[in-house]
Amino acid sequence: STRKESSAASDVYKRQDNHSNPDIREALGVLGLDESASRDDIIDAHRRLIQKMHPDRGGSTVLAARINEAKDILLKYKNYDA
């Protein structure tokens, strides 16, 4: 029983660590940021990329959606309002 409890605690810890969360890692990669990025860094990176990749400027709707999703994931993860 103790072994199961420590394993469960370890799993919870791993899920809280952004290095083990593929969504956070991917979002950081999409925006070209590291884990110390501030709210302003996230918004600036989003704005810069979305201006380049926006469908109205010849960009891909899929890429624009990924950029928007990455911003939303990181702002939520960092407990900033999206």
PDB file of C-alpha atoms in Angstrom:
ATOM      1  CA  SER A   1       0.000   0.000   0.000  1.00  0.00           C
ATOM      2  CA  THR A   2       2.805   2.435   0.881  1.00  0.00           C
ATOM      3  CA  ARG A   3       4.530   1.682  -2.391  1.00  0.00           C
ATOM      4  CA  LYS A   4       1.336   2.459  -4.334  1.00  0.00           C
ATOM      5  CA  GLU A   5       0.889   5.716  -2.414  1.00  0.00           C
ATOM      6  CA  SER A   6       4.449   6.847  -3.061  1.00  0.00           C
ATOM      7  CA  SER A   7       4.078   5.937  -6.726  1.00  0.00           C
ATOM      8  CA  ALA A   8       0.863   7.961  -6.950  1.00  0.00           C
ATOM      9  CA  ALA A   9       2.551  10.918  -5.232  1.00  0.00           C
ATOM     10  CA  SER A  10       5.435  10.662  -7.667  1.00  0.00           C
ATOM     11  CA  ASP A  11       3.025  10.673 -10.611  1.00  0.00           C
ATOM     12  CA  VAL A  12       1.320  13.816  -9.314  1.00  0.00           C
ATOM     13  CA  TYR A  13       4.706  15.497  -8.868  1.00  0.00           C
ATOM     14  CA  LYS A  14       5.738  14.577 -12.400  1.00  0.00           C
ATOM     15  CA  ARG A  15       2.527  16.001 -13.840  1.00  0.00           C
ATOM     16  CA  GLN A  16       3.169  19.304 -12.057  1.00  0.00           C
ATOM     17  CA  ASP A  17       6.683  19.560 -13.481  1.00  0.00           C
ATOM     18  CA  ASN A  18       6.512  21.370 -16.836  1.00  0.00           C
ATOM     19  CA  HIS A  19       9.384  19.258 -18.203  1.00  0.00           C
ATOM     20  CA  SER A  20       7.143  16.184 -18.076  1.00  0.00           C
ATOM     21  CA  ASN A  21       4.114  17.956 -19.562  1.00  0.00           C
ATOM     22  CA  PRO A  22       4.249  17.657 -23.352  1.00  0.00           C
ATOM     23  CA  ASP A  23       1.640  20.397 -23.822  1.00  0.00           C
ATOM     24  CA  ILE A  24       3.758  22.954 -21.961  1.00  0.00           C
ATOM     25  CA  ARG A  25       6.983  21.889 -23.695  1.00  0.00           C
ATOM     26  CA  GLU A  26       5.305  22.014 -27.085  1.00  0.00           C
ATOM     27  CA  ALA A  27       3.715  25.402 -26.394  1.00  0.00           C
ATOM     28  CA  LEU A  28       7.083  26.818 -25.340  1.00  0.00           C
ATOM     29  CA  GLY A  29       8.628  25.414 -28.513  1.00  0.00           C
ATOM     30  CA  VAL A  30       5.910  26.805 -30.776  1.00  0.00           C
ATOM     31  CA  LEU A  31       6.419  30.300 -29.387  1.00  0.00           C
ATOM     32  CA  GLY A  32      10.195  29.939 -29.133  1.00  0.00           C
ATOM     33  CA  LEU A  33      10.256  30.629 -25.400  1.00  0.00           C
ATOM     34  CA  ASP A  34      11.853  29.083 -22.350  1.00  0.00           C
ATOM     35  CA  GLU A  35      10.087  28.234 -19.105  1.00  0.00           C
ATOM     36  CA  SER A  36      11.045  31.531 -17.463  1.00  0.00           C
ATOM     37  CA  ALA A  37       8.970  33.522 -19.992  1.00  0.00           C
ATOM     38  CA  SER A  38       6.842  36.268 -18.481  1.00  0.00           C
ATOM     39  CA  ARG A  39       3.302  37.199 -19.508  1.00  0.00           C
ATOM     40  CA  ASP A  40       4.713  39.985 -21.688  1.00  0.00           C
ATOM     41  CA  ASP A  41       7.172  37.555 -23.311  1.00  0.00           C
ATOM     42  CA  ILE A  42       4.321  35.178 -24.156  1.00  0.00           C
ATOM     43  CA  ILE A  43       2.157  37.932 -25.605  1.00  0.00           C
ATOM     44  CA  ASP A  44       5.035  39.475 -27.587  1.00  0.00           C
ATOM     45  CA  ALA A  45       6.072  36.104 -29.052  1.00  0.00           C
ATOM     46  CA  HIS A  46       2.445  35.343 -29.932  1.00  0.00           C
ATOM     47  CA  ARG A  47       1.954  38.723 -31.604  1.00  0.00           C
ATOM     48  CA  ARG A  48       5.201  38.438 -33.582  1.00  0.00           C
ATOM     49  CA  LEU A  49       4.433  34.932 -34.848  1.00  0.00           C
ATOM     50  CA  ILE A  50       0.747  35.453 -35.574  1.00  0.00           C
ATOM     51  CA  GLN A  51       1.584  38.513 -37.690  1.00  0.00           C
ATOM     52  CA  LYS A  52       3.884  36.342 -39.814  1.00  0.00           C
ATOM     53  CA  MET A  53       1.663  33.243 -39.939  1.00  0.00           C
ATOM     54  CA  HIS A  54      -1.829  34.748 -40.079  1.00  0.00           C
ATOM     55  CA  PRO A  55      -3.961  33.246 -42.865  1.00  0.00           C
ATOM     56  CA  ASP A  56      -4.830  36.718 -44.172  1.00  0.00           C
ATOM     57  CA  ARG A  57      -1.122  37.239 -44.830  1.00  0.00           C
ATOM     58  CA  GLY A  58      -0.619  33.942 -46.615  1.00  0.00           C
ATOM     59  CA  GLY A  59       0.023  31.861 -43.519  1.00  0.00           C
ATOM     60  CA  SER A  60      -1.527  28.571 -42.587  1.00  0.00           C
ATOM     61  CA  THR A  61      -4.749  28.314 -40.601  1.00  0.00           C
ATOM     62  CA  VAL A  62      -3.282  25.259 -38.858  1.00  0.00           C
ATOM     63  CA  LEU A  63      -0.147  27.138 -37.781  1.00  0.00           C
ATOM     64  CA  ALA A  64      -2.161  30.143 -36.651  1.00  0.00           C
ATOM     65  CA  ALA A  65      -4.361  27.850 -34.555  1.00  0.00           C
ATOM     66  CA  ARG A  66      -1.273  26.212 -32.967  1.00  0.00           C
ATOM     67  CA  ILE A  67       0.208  29.616 -32.150  1.00  0.00           C
ATOM     68  CA  ASN A  68      -3.044  30.741 -30.531  1.00  0.00           C
ATOM     69  CA  GLU A  69      -3.353  27.474 -28.613  1.00  0.00           C
ATOM     70  CA  ALA A  70       0.254  27.718 -27.393  1.00  0.00           C
ATOM     71  CA  LYS A  71      -0.402  31.223 -26.050  1.00  0.00           C
ATOM     72  CA  ASP A  72      -3.566  30.069 -24.284  1.00  0.00           C
ATOM     73  CA  ILE A  73      -1.845  27.018 -22.755  1.00  0.00           C
ATOM     74  CA  LEU A  74       1.073  29.056 -21.424  1.00  0.00           C
ATOM     75  CA  LEU A  75      -1.046  31.875 -20.042  1.00  0.00           C
ATOM     76  CA  LYS A  76      -3.258  29.345 -18.288  1.00  0.00           C
ATOM     77  CA  TYR A  77      -0.245  27.375 -17.002  1.00  0.00           C
ATOM     78  CA  LYS A  78       1.383  30.534 -15.670  1.00  0.00           C
ATOM     79  CA  ASN A  79      -1.974  31.554 -14.114  1.00  0.00           C
ATOM     80  CA  TYR A  80      -2.374  34.644 -16.278  1.00  0.00           C
ATOM     81  CA  ASP A  81      -5.707  35.557 -17.804  1.00  0.00           C
ATOM     82  CA  ALA A  82      -5.812  34.676 -21.485  1.00  0.00           C
TER      83      ALA A  82
END
